[in-house]
Amino acid sequence: MSLSMTAAPSAAMNNSQESENRFGSATLTVENMACGACMNSIENCLNSLSGVNSARANLSVKRVFVSYDPHSVSIKDLLEILGTQGYRAAEYFEDGLTEQKDPNRDLLKRVGVAGFAAANIMLLSVSVWAGAGSDMSSSTQTLFHWLSALIALPAIAYAGQPFFASAFEVLKAGRLTMDVPISLAIILATGMSLYQTVLGTTQVYFDAGVTLLFFLLSGRYLDQMMRRKAHNAAQNLLSLQSMWATVINEDGTAEQKSARDIEIGEHVLVTKGQQIPVDGRLLSGTSLIDENLITGETLPRSAKPQDFLYAGTINLSDTIQIEAKAVNDSTLHAEIGRLMTLAEQARGKYVRIADRAARIYAPTVHLLGALAFLLWILYGAGWEYALTIAISVLIITCPCALALAVPAVQVVAASRLFRSGMILKSSDGLERLADIDTVVFDKTGTLTTGIPELINVAQIPAEILQQAARLSVSSQHPYAQAIVHIARSIGLIIRPASSTVEVAGSGIKSEYGGQECRLGNWAWVHADLDFQSSPPNDGEATLYYRSGQGKITPFVFQDRLRSDATFVIDILKKSGLQLMILSGDRISAVRETARRLSIANWYGQQKPDEKFARLEALRSDGAKILMIGDGLNDAPSLAAGHASLSPSSAARICQTSADVIYQGEKLNPIIEVLAIAKMTRKLSLQNFAIAAGYNAVCIPLAVAGLVTPLVAAIAMSASSMVVTLNALRLSSSKLELIK
Amino acid sequence: MTALVWLIPIALFLGGLGLAAFLWALKTGQFDDLEGAAWRILEDDPREKSDHS
């Protein structure tokens, strides 16, 4: 198996050297590549395309690497053929924020080296321990120690670099993190062992130093692998959001381009139902624009030439042309960017639990070491012996258990979140999530699906509904689609009306049985009547239908709540959290949602800076806020909250600033992530208690000079094991948010 | 005692061989797709195009 696996990349390498000019390569992300069979059929389907040199799928990251001839096949062809097979694919690209090239592989190399060294030194150490009671001569012992040194020194010098470098950086900045005591312990253990080896005594700790390094590196690798996995998933989601746009060149020809290749000043054609790919100014045409993702407003806005349109909004009614503008030109983006920087500065001040522990732990331990040294000098021991004692204090208190306490739990928590479809993005996100006491929701797209539903269907005669649906079928307006949806769901057959006329912002009309039918707002259905009366209610969430001189039928709409919203809100309330809705939508709509979920605290028609100001006010009152939102208008608030969540359908900028991204159509992940965060903190604190207890027992022994290498090895590995096992409890324990 | 003189170098050499194999496997990308590799052993139809790719 390994042969066939390696043959592929090496052969590809040789090929690419000679055919670099002929072949292009691309990475595609495929959303629904779920198993080996998918992988196989994706590869086969791409390979069957002429012009494709090779395609190799990677199931772990859900991507395909394709080498192809750009003259005979384009990326768009590749995506299309995958589309015909039912695979949702997009060209993969990395964000500017992406970390350097695969740090994982480098770390894994160090893990391998440390593991090799640890195993071999342990072999030698065990022989020495076993031989101590029998016939091993001291010269053999010294030989074994020298051999250990020979393996340990280069291994530590190479594998320990991540810790040493980080400790050095932190010390230079005048701070303390866990890496400082770790580096100090490893360097001291090695240095002293070398000294003792030269002297030919028994106080040799190479095994302890290297094993510690191996454990810590493994922990760090697992942690980074989870982060990498989350990062990959997030990148795939973002890549899938990228799209193709039709650009009109100066000579009038149309060209298909990837949205991120569009340059400022280019003219982009956006047809009905398409997402607007760039920020820009409307040049020609009028249309309805769904700005849900930007403002949280559920009703579309009608746009006329010279209006500014934002990327991510959806063009609902007519084909329009826009002129692409730089992101910086747009005041909304600039404003949101400014607010986000402001908000992130505040969050940057958060100090992780482990580092808080290090701040107390490192000075205490170093002080104890110095104290032990002084005491033994005063007691009359030689300086060499006193130094040996001091160093053994530092080694025995070596932060093995302490350094594993949080990362071990974090790794288990992140993998549990990942299994439930949640992507943990920030390394300290879970710690902050455990602190929160207030949850602030955006409405549209978060509490609700953002899709309206017809609520008075029981009062509408089926015949009228059918006629309205005939008109609605041709429209992209969310209300029209809601009518079609409900008409289909109760089994009505819809024949599209012929020659419909849709006027953006007003309504639709058509002929039916010799009579004019109109569906739209109050003014629209009265447009050809002599009399005008005021609408029966505020009319915002209502459409009216009239056929000929017949009766006017109202269609009342409501934003649909997520299926488990009531349940989730109930649980959150019972667990003692304060709840609030902050929405950019109309006040009446927000009031209705708040009433249905019985949330007393709500604010509607909030602009991004108003949302931000409200959160700031709450925060200055001491509230720890969890912000949950999906729109561009929520981005500053997401960054301002103590912690933040976003659904995977959220705007790109939200996914960047959220701590956790959850997938799916439900709100249930909120409960789960909070429960996991609480459990994570509980286990982390337990682990600290275990580590502290261990130190309380071992430090007096070390100060008294009673610690032999064997005692040290047993005590240190036992404490690490207990801490790791305790962390593993999180992977299967039952979660409960309410006590 | 004299056995150690050649046993220890052999042990270290074998260990080193394992390490070298691991580093080689890492370098050739065999750890890049652990999930996919598990499925690939089940593929039995030799596909003409990807055999040499």
XYZ file of N, CA, C and O in Angstrom, chain A residues 1-2 5-6 8-9 11 15 35-37 39-40 43-44 47 49 52-54 56-60 105 108-109 112-113 116 120 140 144 147 151, chain B residues 1 4 8 11-12 14-17 19 22-24 26-41 43 45 47 49-50 52-53:
288
model
N 0.828 -1.200 0.000
C 0.000 0.000 0.000
C 0.866 1.255 0.000
O 0.642 2.187 -0.731
N 1.933 1.204 0.828
C 2.735 2.414 0.933
C 3.418 2.722 -0.399
O 3.668 3.871 -0.706
N 1.024 4.506 -2.608
C 0.737 5.847 -2.097
C 1.836 6.841 -2.434
O 1.590 7.990 -2.712
N 3.084 6.338 -2.342
C 4.169 7.285 -2.547
C 4.498 7.442 -4.017
O 5.074 8.423 -4.416
N 2.568 8.026 -6.332
C 1.831 9.122 -6.948
C 2.521 10.480 -6.830
O 2.812 11.096 -7.847
N 2.837 10.930 -5.613
C 3.446 12.257 -5.543
C 4.794 12.345 -6.234
O 5.087 13.336 -6.891
N 5.951 10.617 -8.756
C 5.797 10.633 -10.208
C 5.277 11.991 -10.661
O 5.723 12.542 -11.662
N 6.895 14.613 -13.385
C 6.093 15.114 -14.477
C 6.077 16.627 -14.516
O 6.255 17.247 -15.542
N -16.856 9.959 1.841
C -16.305 8.633 2.086
C -15.382 8.251 0.944
O -15.184 8.999 0.005
N -14.834 7.039 1.039
C -13.907 6.580 0.018
C -14.559 6.471 -1.350
O -13.925 6.704 -2.376
N -15.841 6.121 -1.355
C -16.532 5.977 -2.638
C -16.630 7.319 -3.357
O -16.435 7.409 -4.568
N -14.590 9.797 -2.966
C -13.234 10.138 -3.369
C -12.927 9.485 -4.709
O -12.426 10.122 -5.636
N -13.289 8.207 -4.783
C -13.054 7.436 -5.982
C -13.802 8.019 -7.180
O -13.236 8.212 -8.264
N -12.399 11.394 -8.364
C -11.168 11.239 -9.141
C -11.471 10.707 -10.543
O -10.958 11.204 -11.537
N -12.343 9.689 -10.593
C -12.672 9.104 -11.894
C -13.329 10.118 -12.806
O -13.020 10.190 -13.998
N -10.783 12.618 -13.970
C -9.817 11.996 -14.867
C -10.408 11.696 -16.241
O -9.689 11.613 -17.222
N -12.206 13.581 -17.899
C -12.256 14.803 -18.686
C -10.962 14.918 -19.490
O -9.871 14.777 -18.935
N -7.397 16.828 -18.432
C -6.993 16.663 -17.038
C -5.858 15.665 -16.986
O -5.977 14.539 -17.482
N -4.744 16.072 -16.437
C -3.591 15.200 -16.363
C -3.739 14.239 -15.193
O -3.594 13.041 -15.338
N -4.056 14.779 -14.037
C -4.265 13.900 -12.899
C -5.137 14.613 -11.883
O -5.172 15.836 -11.822
N -6.162 14.056 -7.739
C -5.987 13.256 -6.537
C -6.762 13.891 -5.390
O -6.567 15.058 -5.057
N -7.667 13.098 -4.821
C -8.524 13.620 -3.766
C -7.875 13.397 -2.414
O -7.167 12.419 -2.208
N -8.099 14.328 -1.515
C -7.663 14.184 -0.131
C -8.908 14.225 0.732
O -9.566 15.250 0.852
N -9.232 13.071 1.315
C -10.485 12.955 2.054
C -10.443 13.723 3.379
O -11.448 14.276 3.816
N -9.265 13.781 3.999
C -9.171 14.436 5.309
C -9.505 15.913 5.218
O -10.136 16.468 6.109
N 3.731 19.600 9.953
C 4.699 18.603 9.514
C 6.006 18.799 10.259
O 6.634 17.843 10.696
N 5.555 17.497 13.738
C 5.505 16.030 13.745
C 6.918 15.455 13.651
O 7.237 14.453 14.277
N 7.785 16.113 12.882
C 9.173 15.687 12.763
C 9.845 15.737 14.135
O 10.551 14.826 14.529
N 8.655 12.983 16.303
C 9.317 11.735 15.933
C 10.706 11.634 16.546
O 11.059 10.614 17.154
N 11.473 12.713 16.438
C 12.837 12.708 16.970
C 12.813 12.551 18.483
O 13.543 11.730 19.058
N 11.840 8.977 19.423
C 12.969 8.056 19.219
C 13.948 8.177 20.383
O 14.356 7.194 20.989
N 14.788 5.258 23.383
C 16.119 4.668 23.526
C 16.763 4.997 24.864
O 17.403 4.162 25.472
N 29.967 0.593 33.790
C 28.915 0.338 32.816
C 27.844 1.410 32.940
O 27.317 1.914 31.943
N 26.479 3.926 30.121
C 25.087 4.095 29.727
C 24.671 5.550 29.815
O 23.924 6.062 28.977
N 26.021 7.333 26.875
C 25.228 7.016 25.676
C 23.932 7.834 25.663
O 23.529 8.382 24.636
N 22.514 10.721 22.931
C 21.222 10.760 22.233
C 20.435 12.007 22.632
O 19.831 12.682 21.805
N 29.333 -8.790 29.066
C 29.710 -7.379 28.928
C 30.103 -7.045 27.498
O 29.680 -6.050 26.932
N 27.530 -6.148 24.923
C 26.979 -4.788 24.844
C 27.649 -3.966 23.755
O 27.023 -3.134 23.111
N 24.432 -2.744 21.677
C 23.902 -1.386 21.802
C 23.937 -0.633 20.472
O 22.930 -0.049 20.053
N 21.121 -1.930 18.399
C 19.822 -1.446 18.879
C 19.593 -0.003 18.424
O 18.511 0.348 17.932
N 20.638 0.810 18.594
C 20.493 2.218 18.215
C 20.323 2.359 16.708
O 19.533 3.160 16.228
N 18.964 0.176 14.657
C 17.614 -0.240 14.282
C 16.596 0.857 14.643
O 15.687 1.161 13.867
N 16.789 1.434 15.828
C 15.908 2.539 16.243
C 16.001 3.688 15.264
O 14.994 4.255 14.832
N 17.260 3.987 14.893
C 17.493 5.084 13.940
C 16.851 4.801 12.594
O 16.303 5.693 11.947
N 16.860 3.535 12.216
C 16.250 3.128 10.959
C 14.745 3.433 10.994
O 14.171 3.956 10.026
N 13.298 5.691 12.859
C 13.133 7.143 12.803
C 13.272 7.655 11.380
O 12.473 8.470 10.906
N 10.235 6.911 9.421
C 9.157 7.827 9.785
C 9.336 9.181 9.098
O 8.408 9.737 8.512
N 10.560 9.708 9.164
C 10.812 11.019 8.566
C 10.615 10.977 7.049
O 10.091 11.903 6.444
N 11.015 9.830 6.454
C 10.840 9.678 5.001
C 9.348 9.661 4.647
O 8.898 10.331 3.730
N 6.957 10.907 6.302
C 6.407 12.248 6.536
C 6.711 13.143 5.342
O 5.850 13.885 4.861
N 7.954 13.037 4.866
C 8.396 13.916 3.794
C 7.666 13.629 2.492
O 7.389 14.524 1.700
N 7.338 12.344 2.265
C 6.667 11.989 1.012
C 5.147 12.134 1.116
O 4.418 11.653 0.256
N 4.685 12.744 2.168
C 3.275 13.104 2.247
C 2.346 11.968 2.616
O 1.161 12.017 2.325
N 2.860 10.929 3.255
C 1.995 9.794 3.572
C 1.086 10.051 4.764
O 0.185 9.267 5.034
N 1.332 11.147 5.485
C 0.461 11.458 6.615
C -0.526 12.570 6.270
O -1.213 13.073 7.132
N -0.540 12.970 4.978
C -1.377 14.097 4.599
C -2.860 13.756 4.574
O -3.704 14.585 4.814
N -3.173 12.513 4.232
C -4.588 12.145 4.134
C -4.796 10.780 4.767
O -4.845 9.773 4.093
N -4.893 10.770 6.088
C -4.996 9.494 6.784
C -6.335 8.827 6.528
O -6.423 7.618 6.400
N -7.402 9.624 6.439
C -8.727 9.041 6.217
C -8.812 8.441 4.814
O -9.337 7.353 4.623
N -8.299 9.188 3.831
C -8.377 8.733 2.445
C -7.583 7.455 2.233
O -8.025 6.545 1.542
N -6.408 7.376 2.874
C -5.552 6.208 2.689
C -6.257 4.942 3.143
O -6.122 3.889 2.528
N -7.052 5.067 4.207
C -7.766 3.904 4.715
C -8.746 3.376 3.673
O -8.997 2.179 3.582
N -9.301 4.284 2.870
C -10.262 3.865 1.849
C -9.571 3.369 0.587
O -10.089 2.521 -0.123
N -8.409 3.933 0.321
C -7.757 3.609 -0.942
C -7.360 2.139 -1.041
O -7.294 1.590 -2.131
N -7.102 1.496 0.098
C -6.721 0.083 0.004
C -7.879 -0.761 -0.497
O -7.703 -1.873 -0.944
N -9.842 0.092 -2.989
C -10.000 0.241 -4.430
C -9.356 -0.947 -5.114
O -8.204 -1.277 -4.836
N -10.141 -1.662 -8.779
C -10.048 -1.529 -10.226
C -8.892 -0.608 -10.579
O -8.855 0.539 -10.170
N -7.251 2.017 -12.409
C -7.720 3.026 -13.361
C -6.553 3.428 -14.239
O -5.492 3.780 -13.735
N -5.767 5.934 -16.098
C -5.198 7.270 -16.107
C -4.399 7.581 -14.852
O -3.321 8.138 -14.916
N -4.951 7.170 -13.691
C -4.300 7.592 -12.454
C -3.177 6.656 -12.052
O -2.493 6.910 -11.090
N -0.433 6.109 -13.549
C 0.888 6.733 -13.729
C 0.917 8.165 -13.215
O 1.877 8.883 -13.395
N -0.162 8.589 -12.597
C -0.183 9.985 -12.163
C 0.229 10.108 -10.718
O 0.095 9.190 -9.951
